[in-house]
């Protein structure tokens, strides 16, 4: 670290998320020196968003956010930060954007972007730059027919996943673009450039259209993930003349451009400050949690549970996502999203453990590993992974200790302590099974657990036993903007060296002296137990397959 980054330099990372715009500033020793945020609903109330979005009241699944709100948030955030941070010391900026959301620049867009007047705020100047006023975002679910059309164009959902890293999803940008082309052809024709939220804010910072980066670009169903180029077949199936409107792709560590004179004159950034490609929020979190080597895995336990990891041999299939790794172009990032996370754990706690985490943890400690063969599937919400409707399913595997000749019995209920263990083991067995299926090695090198439930020691212990690797914890709510600041430093170093440099060179073995340190919570579990869990994972995946065949959504 010492010597690689100038000690007096600053690195600025943004996160343009659904509900707020955040910033994290790192110094040359990778210590956070400042954080700031603008909360959309409360600080920009004139847009009248709820949770940063507009939900179509007709119930058609359309969910959008006002594009100009994101612009004004940048005005406000930079004003808020300027008395606290010496912008003249910032040598590189990068950022994170909510994934999949899209911005439509009209034919005047580029001219407006390249001639911003530093005497005026951004918002009033960008008012006439867009062909679509409200941007579709990741929560939108109004494009099912476009999804099926794109899958059909390449021979089915699995084929699309193998080509682009994911089957078609309503929130993905390709289906969203197709819907605009089909329902508002004039608007589509008036569109000069389509940005993702990430490349959109980068465009404002460089005063020109910024490329979409290869990692966030994989969240569109439009990019060939192996070649990292737009897939001509899918572009043709989406909308005419699309390639020109998307521009070129760039690796996430590349320089998008120099900061524009607007920011140099208005906020006194130095002219040589570079903007590193922005990327999606999940990829930036991966960077912020310091995942950097194939076999590294992170589990974020929140309202929804998210698993992401690094692999050099991804195997895209029907559930889950593969993106190029944002910090190493030689490998990939795998991401799994579960809708049933903490609310479903809380439901079991309320029903079976007197609404108390203490009782819940006591039950978890009191019940044996493998739960005497009791396996549960708990879907309080329609689940994404696997695609199953609301419902609870409980099974008992006989002879759980030998496990080879197991008979499986379906039962109606478990005693309360077993129910507690069944939901915890079930969630992690599923994560392990699906992560392996997507090409993650077993055991992982290490797991970094984050999010609300990662404070729970009993849960962390189960993760260490089921995955058979050490579990570390990181309690930081802003891993996306921190990851963006770290990627700014990484991009700055790659640019200085004139070649790709592994991101770990930034911190080497001194990670614990930086703001990215993680705490060892549990060492790897016992090897004998791990091999029993391996058999249990396979049994669970078989039962899950049967459930999907019987009840699943296509
Ligand atoms: C990922 C996704 C969300 C958004 C949230 O596929 O849709 O996690 O990135 O900002």
Coordinates of C-alpha atoms and ligand atoms in Angstrom, one line a residue:
X1 CA 0.0 0.0 0.0
X2 CA 2.6 2.5 1.1
X3 CA 4.1 4.1 -1.9
X4 CA 1.5 2.9 -4.4
X5 CA -1.0 5.6 -3.6
X6 CA 0.1 9.2 -2.9
X7 CA -0.4 9.8 0.8
X8 CA -2.0 13.2 0.4
X9 CA -4.4 12.0 -2.4
X10 CA -8.2 11.5 -1.9
X11 CA -10.5 9.0 -3.7
X12 CA -14.2 9.7 -4.0
X13 CA -16.8 7.0 -4.3
X14 CA -20.5 7.6 -4.9
X15 CA -23.5 5.3 -4.7
X16 CA -26.6 6.3 -6.6
X17 CA -29.1 3.9 -5.0
X18 CA -32.8 3.6 -5.0
X19 CA -33.4 5.8 -2.0
X20 CA -30.4 8.1 -1.7
X21 CA -27.1 9.3 -3.2
X22 CA -24.2 8.6 -0.9
X23 CA -20.5 9.5 -1.0
X24 CA -17.5 7.9 0.8
X25 CA -14.1 9.6 0.7
X26 CA -10.9 7.5 1.2
X27 CA -7.4 8.9 1.9
X28 CA -4.2 7.4 0.4
X29 CA -4.1 4.9 3.3
X30 CA -7.6 3.7 2.4
X31 CA -9.1 5.1 5.6
X32 CA -12.6 6.6 5.3
X33 CA -12.2 10.3 6.1
X34 CA -15.8 11.4 5.3
X35 CA -19.2 10.1 4.3
X36 CA -22.2 12.0 3.2
X37 CA -25.7 11.3 1.7
X38 CA -28.8 12.9 0.2
X39 CA -32.0 11.1 1.0
X40 CA -34.4 11.5 -1.9
X41 CA -37.8 11.5 -0.1
X42 CA -36.9 13.8 2.7
X43 CA -34.2 16.1 1.2
X44 CA -35.8 16.4 -2.3
X45 CA -39.5 16.3 -1.3
X46 CA -40.7 18.2 -4.4
X47 CA -40.3 15.0 -6.5
X48 CA -42.9 13.4 -4.2
X49 CA -41.3 10.0 -4.4
X50 CA -42.0 7.2 -1.9
X51 CA -38.8 5.3 -1.1
X52 CA -37.2 7.1 -4.1
X53 CA -39.7 5.7 -6.6
X54 CA -43.1 6.1 -8.3
X55 CA -45.2 3.0 -8.3
X56 CA -47.9 2.9 -11.1
X57 CA -51.2 2.8 -9.1
X58 CA -52.9 0.6 -11.8
X59 CA -50.9 -2.3 -10.5
X60 CA -49.2 -3.1 -13.8
X61 CA -45.8 -3.4 -12.2
X62 CA -44.3 -0.2 -13.6
X63 CA -41.9 1.4 -11.2
X64 CA -39.8 4.4 -12.2
X65 CA -37.8 7.2 -10.6
X66 CA -37.5 10.8 -11.9
X67 CA -34.1 11.1 -13.7
X68 CA -33.7 14.8 -12.7
X69 CA -34.0 13.9 -9.0
X70 CA -30.7 11.9 -9.4
X71 CA -29.2 15.0 -11.1
X72 CA -30.3 17.4 -8.4
X73 CA -29.1 15.0 -5.7
X74 CA -25.6 15.3 -7.2
X75 CA -25.9 19.1 -7.0
X76 CA -26.9 18.9 -3.4
X77 CA -24.3 16.3 -2.4
X78 CA -21.4 18.1 -3.8
X79 CA -22.5 21.3 -2.1
X80 CA -22.9 19.5 1.2
X81 CA -19.4 17.9 0.9
X82 CA -17.5 20.9 -0.2
X83 CA -16.9 22.5 3.2
X84 CA -15.6 19.1 4.5
X85 CA -13.5 17.7 1.7
X86 CA -10.8 19.5 -0.3
X87 CA -11.9 18.6 -3.8
X88 CA -8.5 19.8 -5.1
X89 CA -6.9 16.7 -3.5
X90 CA -9.3 14.2 -5.2
X91 CA -7.3 12.3 -7.8
X92 CA -9.9 9.8 -8.9
X93 CA -13.7 9.4 -8.6
X94 CA -15.8 6.3 -9.2
X95 CA -19.3 5.2 -8.4
X96 CA -22.0 2.7 -8.0
X97 CA -25.5 2.7 -9.4
X98 CA -28.6 0.7 -8.7
X99 CA -28.3 -2.1 -11.3
X100 CA -30.5 -2.3 -14.4
X101 CA -32.1 1.2 -14.3
X102 CA -31.8 3.1 -17.5
X103 CA -31.6 6.7 -18.7
X104 CA -32.6 7.9 -22.2
X105 CA -30.7 10.9 -23.5
X106 CA -32.5 12.7 -26.4
X107 CA -30.8 14.1 -29.5
X108 CA -29.8 17.3 -27.7
X109 CA -28.2 15.3 -24.8
X110 CA -24.6 15.3 -25.9
X111 CA -24.6 19.0 -26.8
X112 CA -26.1 19.9 -23.4
X113 CA -23.6 17.6 -21.6
X114 CA -20.6 19.1 -23.3
X115 CA -21.5 22.7 -22.7
X116 CA -22.5 22.9 -19.0
X117 CA -22.2 26.4 -17.5
X118 CA -20.3 26.2 -14.2
X119 CA -22.2 29.2 -12.9
X120 CA -25.5 27.3 -12.8
X121 CA -26.5 24.1 -11.0
X122 CA -26.8 20.9 -13.0
X123 CA -30.5 20.3 -12.7
X124 CA -31.8 23.3 -14.6
X125 CA -29.3 22.7 -17.4
X126 CA -30.2 19.0 -17.9
X127 CA -33.9 19.5 -17.9
X128 CA -34.3 19.2 -21.6
X129 CA -31.7 16.4 -22.1
X130 CA -33.9 13.3 -21.8
X131 CA -36.3 11.6 -24.1
X132 CA -37.9 9.7 -21.2
X133 CA -38.5 11.7 -18.0
X134 CA -38.9 8.9 -15.5
X135 CA -36.3 6.1 -15.6
X136 CA -37.4 2.5 -15.3
X137 CA -35.6 0.9 -12.4
X138 CA -34.8 -2.5 -11.0
X139 CA -38.1 -2.8 -9.1
X140 CA -40.1 -2.7 -12.3
X141 CA -41.8 -5.9 -13.3
X142 CA -43.9 -4.7 -16.3
X143 CA -41.9 -6.4 -19.1
X144 CA -42.8 -10.1 -18.9
X145 CA -43.8 -10.4 -22.6
X146 CA -40.6 -8.7 -23.7
X147 CA -38.6 -11.2 -21.6
X148 CA -40.2 -14.1 -23.3
X149 CA -39.6 -12.6 -26.7
X150 CA -35.9 -12.1 -26.0
X151 CA -35.5 -15.7 -24.7
X152 CA -37.3 -17.0 -27.8
X153 CA -34.9 -15.1 -30.1
X154 CA -32.0 -17.1 -28.8
X155 CA -33.6 -20.5 -28.3
X156 CA -34.9 -20.3 -24.8
X157 CA -34.2 -19.0 -21.2
X158 CA -31.2 -21.3 -20.6
X159 CA -29.6 -20.3 -23.9
X160 CA -30.0 -16.6 -23.0
X161 CA -28.4 -17.3 -19.7
X162 CA -25.5 -19.1 -21.2
X163 CA -25.0 -16.2 -23.6
X164 CA -25.6 -13.2 -21.3
X165 CA -25.2 -14.5 -17.8
X166 CA -28.9 -14.5 -16.9
X167 CA -32.2 -15.6 -18.2
X168 CA -34.5 -12.7 -19.1
X169 CA -35.7 -10.7 -16.0
X170 CA -38.3 -8.0 -16.1
X171 CA -36.0 -5.5 -14.4
X172 CA -33.1 -6.1 -16.9
X173 CA -32.5 -3.3 -19.3
X174 CA -32.9 -5.1 -22.6
X175 CA -36.6 -6.0 -22.0
X176 CA -37.1 -2.4 -20.7
X177 CA -35.6 -0.9 -23.8
X178 CA -37.8 -3.2 -26.0
X179 CA -40.9 -2.1 -24.1
X180 CA -40.1 1.5 -24.8
X181 CA -39.4 0.7 -28.5
X182 CA -42.7 -1.2 -28.8
X183 CA -45.0 1.2 -26.8
X184 CA -43.4 4.6 -27.6
X185 CA -41.5 4.3 -30.9
X186 CA -41.2 8.1 -31.3
X187 CA -39.5 8.3 -27.9
X188 CA -37.2 5.5 -28.9
X189 CA -36.3 7.2 -32.2
X190 CA -35.6 10.5 -30.4
X191 CA -33.1 8.7 -28.1
X192 CA -29.5 9.4 -28.9
X193 CA -27.9 7.4 -26.1
X194 CA -29.1 4.9 -23.4
X195 CA -27.1 4.9 -20.2
X196 CA -27.4 2.7 -17.1
X197 CA -27.7 4.6 -13.8
X198 CA -24.0 4.0 -13.3
X199 CA -22.8 5.3 -16.7
X200 CA -25.4 8.1 -16.5
X201 CA -23.8 9.8 -13.5
X202 CA -20.3 9.1 -14.9
X203 CA -21.4 10.9 -18.1
X204 CA -22.3 14.0 -16.1
X205 CA -19.0 14.0 -14.3
X206 CA -16.9 13.7 -17.6
X207 CA -19.3 16.0 -19.5
X208 CA -19.8 13.5 -22.3
X209 CA -21.3 10.1 -22.8
X210 CA -19.5 7.6 -20.6
X211 CA -19.3 3.9 -21.7
X212 CA -21.3 1.3 -20.0
X213 CA -18.9 -0.9 -18.0
X214 CA -18.7 -4.7 -18.8
X215 CA -19.9 -5.7 -15.3
X216 CA -23.1 -3.5 -15.1
X217 CA -23.6 -4.2 -18.8
X218 CA -24.1 -7.8 -18.0
X219 CA -27.3 -6.8 -16.1
X220 CA -29.1 -5.9 -19.4
X221 CA -29.5 -9.3 -21.1
X222 CA -27.8 -7.8 -24.1
X223 CA -24.1 -8.5 -23.6
X224 CA -22.2 -11.7 -24.6
X225 CA -20.4 -12.4 -21.3
X226 CA -17.6 -14.4 -22.7
X227 CA -16.7 -12.0 -25.5
X228 CA -17.8 -8.9 -23.5
X229 CA -19.4 -7.3 -26.6
X230 CA -23.0 -6.6 -27.4
X231 CA -24.7 -9.6 -28.8
X232 CA -25.9 -8.7 -32.3
X233 CA -28.6 -11.3 -32.3
X234 CA -30.1 -10.0 -29.1
X235 CA -29.7 -6.4 -30.0
X236 CA -31.7 -7.1 -33.3
X237 CA -34.4 -8.9 -31.3
X238 CA -34.6 -5.9 -28.9
X239 CA -34.9 -2.8 -31.0
X240 CA -33.5 -1.4 -34.3
X241 CA -30.3 0.7 -34.3
X242 CA -29.6 -0.2 -30.7
X243 CA -25.9 -0.7 -30.9
X244 CA -25.3 3.0 -31.7
X245 CA -27.5 4.1 -28.8
X246 CA -25.5 1.9 -26.4
X247 CA -22.0 3.0 -27.4
X248 CA -18.9 0.9 -26.5
X249 CA -18.4 -1.2 -23.5
X250 CA -15.3 -0.7 -21.2
X251 CA -13.8 -2.7 -18.3
X252 CA -14.8 -1.5 -14.9
X253 CA -11.2 -0.5 -13.9
X254 CA -10.8 1.7 -17.1
X255 CA -10.7 5.5 -17.1
X256 CA -14.1 6.9 -18.3
X257 CA -12.5 10.4 -18.8
X258 CA -11.1 13.4 -17.1
X259 CA -13.5 15.3 -14.8
X260 CA -15.2 18.0 -16.9
X261 CA -14.3 21.7 -16.7
X262 CA -17.8 22.3 -15.1
X263 CA -16.6 20.6 -11.8
X264 CA -13.1 22.1 -12.0
X265 CA -14.6 25.6 -12.2
X266 CA -17.6 25.2 -9.9
X267 CA -16.1 23.0 -7.2
X268 CA -12.4 23.4 -7.8
X269 CA -11.5 19.8 -8.6
X270 CA -8.1 19.5 -10.1
X271 CA -8.0 19.2 -14.0
X272 CA -6.1 15.9 -13.8
X273 CA -8.7 14.2 -11.6
X274 CA -9.9 11.1 -13.5
X275 CA -13.3 9.4 -13.4
X276 CA -13.1 5.6 -13.4
X277 CA -15.9 3.7 -15.0
X278 CA -18.9 3.4 -12.6
X279 CA -20.5 0.0 -12.1
X280 CA -23.5 -1.6 -10.4
X281 CA -24.1 -1.5 -6.7
X282 CA -23.7 -5.3 -6.1
X283 CA -20.4 -5.4 -8.0
X284 CA -19.2 -2.3 -6.0
X285 CA -20.2 -4.0 -2.8
X286 CA -18.1 -7.1 -3.8
X287 CA -15.1 -4.7 -4.2
X288 CA -15.9 -2.9 -0.9
X289 CA -16.1 -6.3 0.9
X290 CA -12.6 -7.0 -0.6
X291 CA -13.6 -10.1 -2.4
X292 CA -10.7 -10.4 -4.9
X293 CA -9.8 -14.1 -5.6
X294 CA -11.8 -17.0 -7.1
X295 CA -13.3 -18.8 -4.2
X296 CA -14.1 -15.7 -2.1
X297 CA -17.8 -15.5 -1.2
X298 CA -20.0 -12.9 0.5
X299 CA -23.4 -13.5 2.1
X300 CA -25.5 -10.4 2.8
X301 CA -28.3 -11.2 5.2
X302 CA -31.0 -8.5 4.9
X303 CA -34.6 -8.1 3.9
X304 CA -33.6 -10.2 0.9
X305 CA -30.5 -12.3 1.1
X306 CA -27.8 -11.9 -1.5
X307 CA -24.9 -14.2 -2.2
X308 CA -22.0 -13.1 -4.4
X309 CA -18.7 -14.7 -5.1
X310 CA -15.8 -14.8 -7.5
X311 CA -15.2 -17.7 -9.9
X312 CA -13.0 -18.4 -12.9
X313 CA -15.4 -21.0 -14.2
X314 CA -19.0 -19.7 -14.2
X315 CA -21.8 -21.9 -15.2
X316 CA -24.8 -19.7 -15.9
X317 CA -28.1 -21.5 -15.5
X318 CA -31.7 -20.6 -14.9
X319 CA -31.6 -18.9 -11.5
X320 CA -28.9 -16.4 -10.6
X321 CA -26.6 -14.1 -12.4
X322 CA -23.1 -14.0 -13.8
X323 CA -21.3 -10.7 -14.4
X324 CA -17.7 -10.0 -15.3
X325 CA -15.8 -9.4 -12.0
X326 CA -15.5 -5.6 -11.5
X327 CA -12.0 -5.8 -10.0
X328 CA -10.4 -8.5 -12.2
X329 CA -11.3 -8.9 -15.9
X330 CA -9.9 -12.4 -15.9
X331 CA -12.8 -13.9 -13.9
X332 CA -16.4 -13.6 -13.1
X333 CA -18.8 -12.6 -10.3
X334 CA -21.7 -14.9 -9.5
X335 CA -24.8 -13.4 -7.7
X336 CA -27.8 -15.2 -6.2
X337 CA -30.8 -13.2 -4.9
X338 CA -33.2 -14.7 -2.4
X339 CA -36.5 -12.8 -1.6
X340 CA -37.1 -14.7 1.6
X341 CA -34.4 -13.4 4.0
X342 CA -34.9 -11.7 7.3
X343 CA -38.7 -11.3 7.2
X344 CA -39.0 -15.1 6.9
X345 CA -36.5 -15.7 9.7
X346 CA -38.5 -13.3 11.8
X347 CA -41.7 -15.1 11.0
X348 CA -40.1 -18.4 12.4
X349 CA -38.8 -16.5 15.4
X350 CA -42.3 -15.1 16.1
X351 CA -44.1 -18.4 15.6
X352 CA -41.7 -20.7 17.4
X353 CA -39.3 -18.7 19.6
X354 CA -41.6 -16.3 21.6
X355 CA -40.6 -13.5 19.2
X356 CA -37.2 -13.4 20.8
X357 CA -33.8 -13.7 19.1
X358 CA -32.4 -15.0 22.4
X359 CA -34.8 -17.9 22.4
X360 CA -34.2 -18.4 18.7
X361 CA -30.4 -18.7 19.3
X362 CA -30.9 -20.9 22.3
X363 CA -32.9 -23.3 20.1
X364 CA -30.2 -23.2 17.4
X365 CA -27.5 -24.0 20.0
X366 CA -29.6 -26.8 21.5
X367 CA -30.4 -28.7 18.3
X368 CA -27.8 -30.9 16.6
X369 CA -26.1 -30.1 13.3
X370 CA -28.0 -31.8 10.4
X371 CA -31.1 -31.3 12.6
X372 CA -31.8 -35.0 12.8
X373 CA -32.6 -35.0 9.1
X374 CA -35.3 -32.3 9.3
X375 CA -35.2 -30.2 6.2
X376 CA -37.5 -27.1 5.7
X377 CA -38.4 -24.9 2.7
X378 CA -39.9 -21.6 3.9
X379 CA -41.4 -19.2 1.3
X380 CA -43.3 -16.4 3.0
X381 CA -43.0 -14.5 -0.3
X382 CA -42.9 -15.8 -3.8
X383 CA -39.3 -17.0 -4.0
X384 CA -36.9 -16.1 -6.9
X385 CA -34.5 -18.9 -6.1
X386 CA -36.0 -21.5 -6.5
X387 CA -39.0 -20.0 -8.4
X388 CA -41.6 -21.3 -6.0
X389 CA -44.8 -19.8 -4.7
X390 CA -45.6 -18.9 -1.1
X391 CA -45.7 -22.0 1.1
X392 CA -43.8 -24.0 3.7
X393 CA -42.6 -27.6 3.0
X394 CA -41.1 -29.9 5.7
X395 CA -39.3 -33.2 5.2
X396 CA -37.5 -35.7 7.5
X397 CA -34.7 -37.7 6.0
X398 CA -34.3 -41.0 7.9
X399 CA -30.8 -42.3 8.8
X400 CA -29.4 -38.8 8.5
X401 CA -26.0 -39.9 9.9
X402 CA -25.4 -42.5 7.1
X403 CA -27.5 -40.5 4.6
X404 CA -26.8 -42.8 1.7
X405 CA -29.9 -44.9 1.8
X406 CA -32.1 -42.2 3.1
X407 CA -35.9 -42.4 2.9
X408 CA -37.6 -39.0 2.7
X409 CA -40.9 -38.4 4.5
X410 CA -43.0 -35.2 4.1
X411 CA -44.4 -33.9 7.4
X412 CA -46.8 -31.1 8.5
X413 CA -44.8 -29.6 11.3
X414 CA -41.6 -29.6 13.3
X415 CA -41.2 -29.0 17.0
X416 CA -40.2 -25.3 17.6
X417 CA -36.4 -25.8 18.1
X418 CA -36.2 -28.0 15.0
X419 CA -38.2 -25.4 13.0
X420 CA -35.6 -22.8 14.0
X421 CA -32.7 -24.9 12.9
X422 CA -34.5 -26.0 9.7
X423 CA -34.9 -22.4 8.5
X424 CA -31.3 -21.5 9.2
X425 CA -29.7 -24.7 7.8
X426 CA -32.2 -24.6 4.9
X427 CA -31.2 -21.1 3.8
X428 CA -27.5 -21.9 3.9
X429 CA -27.8 -25.3 2.3
X430 CA -29.7 -23.7 -0.5
X431 CA -27.0 -21.0 -0.9
X432 CA -24.3 -23.6 -1.0
X433 CA -26.1 -25.8 -3.5
X434 CA -26.9 -23.0 -5.9
X435 CA -23.5 -21.3 -5.5
X436 CA -21.8 -24.6 -6.4
X437 CA -24.1 -25.1 -9.3
X438 CA -23.1 -21.7 -10.6
X439 CA -19.4 -22.6 -10.6
X440 CA -18.3 -21.5 -7.1
X441 CA -15.6 -23.8 -5.7
X442 CA -16.3 -25.8 -2.4
X443 CA -15.3 -25.0 0.2
X444 CA -14.9 -21.3 -0.6
X445 CA -11.6 -19.7 0.5
X446 CA -13.6 -17.6 3.0
X447 CA -17.0 -16.1 3.5
X448 CA -17.6 -12.5 4.4
X449 CA -21.0 -12.1 6.1
X450 CA -22.7 -8.8 6.3
X451 CA -26.2 -7.3 6.8
X452 CA -28.4 -7.3 9.9
X453 CA -28.4 -11.0 10.7
X454 CA -24.6 -11.3 10.4
X455 CA -24.5 -10.0 13.9
X456 CA -26.0 -13.3 15.1
X457 CA -23.2 -15.6 16.3
X458 CA -25.3 -18.7 16.1
X459 CA -26.1 -18.0 12.5
X460 CA -22.4 -17.4 11.7
X461 CA -21.5 -20.7 13.2
X462 CA -24.0 -22.6 11.0
X463 CA -22.5 -20.9 7.9
X464 CA -19.0 -22.0 8.9
X465 CA -20.2 -25.6 9.4
X466 CA -22.2 -25.8 6.2
X467 CA -19.7 -24.2 3.9
X468 CA -16.6 -25.6 5.7
X469 CA -14.6 -22.3 5.5
X470 CA -13.8 -19.4 7.9
X471 CA -16.5 -16.8 8.3
X472 CA -15.6 -13.1 8.7
X473 CA -17.9 -10.3 9.4
X474 CA -18.1 -6.7 8.2
X475 CA -20.6 -4.3 9.8
X476 CA -20.7 -1.5 7.3
X477 CA -23.9 -0.2 5.7
X478 CA -22.2 1.6 2.8
X479 CA -20.2 -1.1 1.1
X480 CA -21.2 0.1 -2.3
X481 CA -19.9 3.6 -2.0
X482 CA -16.8 2.4 -0.1
X483 CA -16.3 -0.2 -2.9
X484 CA -16.6 2.7 -5.5
X485 CA -14.0 4.7 -3.7
X486 CA -11.7 1.7 -3.5
X487 CA -12.3 1.1 -7.2
X488 CA -11.4 4.7 -7.9
X489 CA -8.0 4.0 -6.2
X490 CA -7.7 0.8 -8.2
X491 CA -8.5 2.5 -11.5
X492 CA -6.1 5.3 -10.7
X493 CA -3.3 2.8 -10.0
X494 CA -4.0 0.8 -13.2
X495 CA -3.9 4.0 -15.2
X496 CA -0.7 5.1 -13.6
X497 CA 1.0 1.8 -14.3
X498 CA -0.5 1.6 -17.8
X499 CA -1.6 -2.0 -17.2
X500 CA -4.1 -4.0 -15.1
X501 CA -2.8 -4.4 -11.5
X502 CA -4.6 -6.7 -9.0
X503 CA -6.7 -4.7 -6.6
X504 CA -5.1 -6.6 -3.6
X505 CA -1.9 -4.7 -4.4
X506 CA -3.6 -1.7 -2.9
X507 CA -3.8 -3.2 0.6
X508 CA -1.6 -6.3 0.5
X509 CA -1.5 -7.9 4.0
X510 CA -2.3 -4.6 5.7
X511 CA -6.1 -4.8 5.2
X512 CA -6.8 -4.6 8.9
X513 CA -5.2 -1.2 9.0
X514 CA -7.7 0.1 6.4
X515 CA -11.4 0.9 6.6
X516 CA -12.0 -2.4 4.8
X517 CA -11.0 -4.6 7.7
X518 CA -13.1 -7.7 8.5
X519 CA -13.3 -9.6 11.7
X520 CA -12.8 -13.4 11.9
X521 CA -16.0 -14.7 13.5
X522 CA -15.6 -18.5 13.2
X523 CA -12.9 -20.7 11.8
X524 CA -13.9 -23.5 9.2
X525 CA -16.2 -26.1 10.6
X526 CA -15.2 -29.8 11.2
X527 CA -14.3 -31.8 8.0
X528 CA -16.4 -34.8 8.9
X529 CA -19.5 -32.7 9.4
X530 CA -18.8 -30.9 6.2
X531 CA -18.9 -34.1 4.2
X532 CA -22.3 -34.9 5.8
X533 CA -23.6 -31.5 4.9
X534 CA -22.3 -32.2 1.3
X535 CA -24.7 -35.2 1.1
X536 CA -27.5 -33.1 2.7
X537 CA -27.0 -30.3 0.1
X538 CA -27.5 -32.8 -2.7
X539 CA -30.6 -34.3 -1.1
X540 CA -32.0 -30.8 -0.6
X541 CA -31.4 -29.9 -4.2
X542 CA -33.2 -33.1 -5.3
X543 CA -36.2 -32.3 -3.2
X544 CA -36.2 -28.7 -4.4
X545 CA -36.1 -29.9 -8.0
X546 CA -39.2 -32.0 -7.3
X547 CA -40.9 -29.1 -5.7
X548 CA -40.2 -26.8 -8.7
X549 CA -41.5 -29.5 -11.1
X550 CA -44.7 -29.7 -9.1
X551 CA -45.3 -26.1 -8.1
X552 CA -42.8 -23.9 -9.8
X553 CA -43.3 -20.9 -12.1
X554 CA -41.7 -21.2 -15.5
Ligands
LIG1 C1 -29.8 -6.8 -8.6 C2 -30.9 -5.8 -8.3 C3 -30.8 -5.0 -7.1 C4 -30.4 -3.6 -7.4 C5 -30.6 -2.8 -6.1 O1 -30.0 -7.6 -9.7 O2 -31.8 -5.7 -9.0 O3 -29.9 -5.5 -6.1 O4 -29.1 -3.6 -7.9 O5 -30.1 -1.5 -6.2

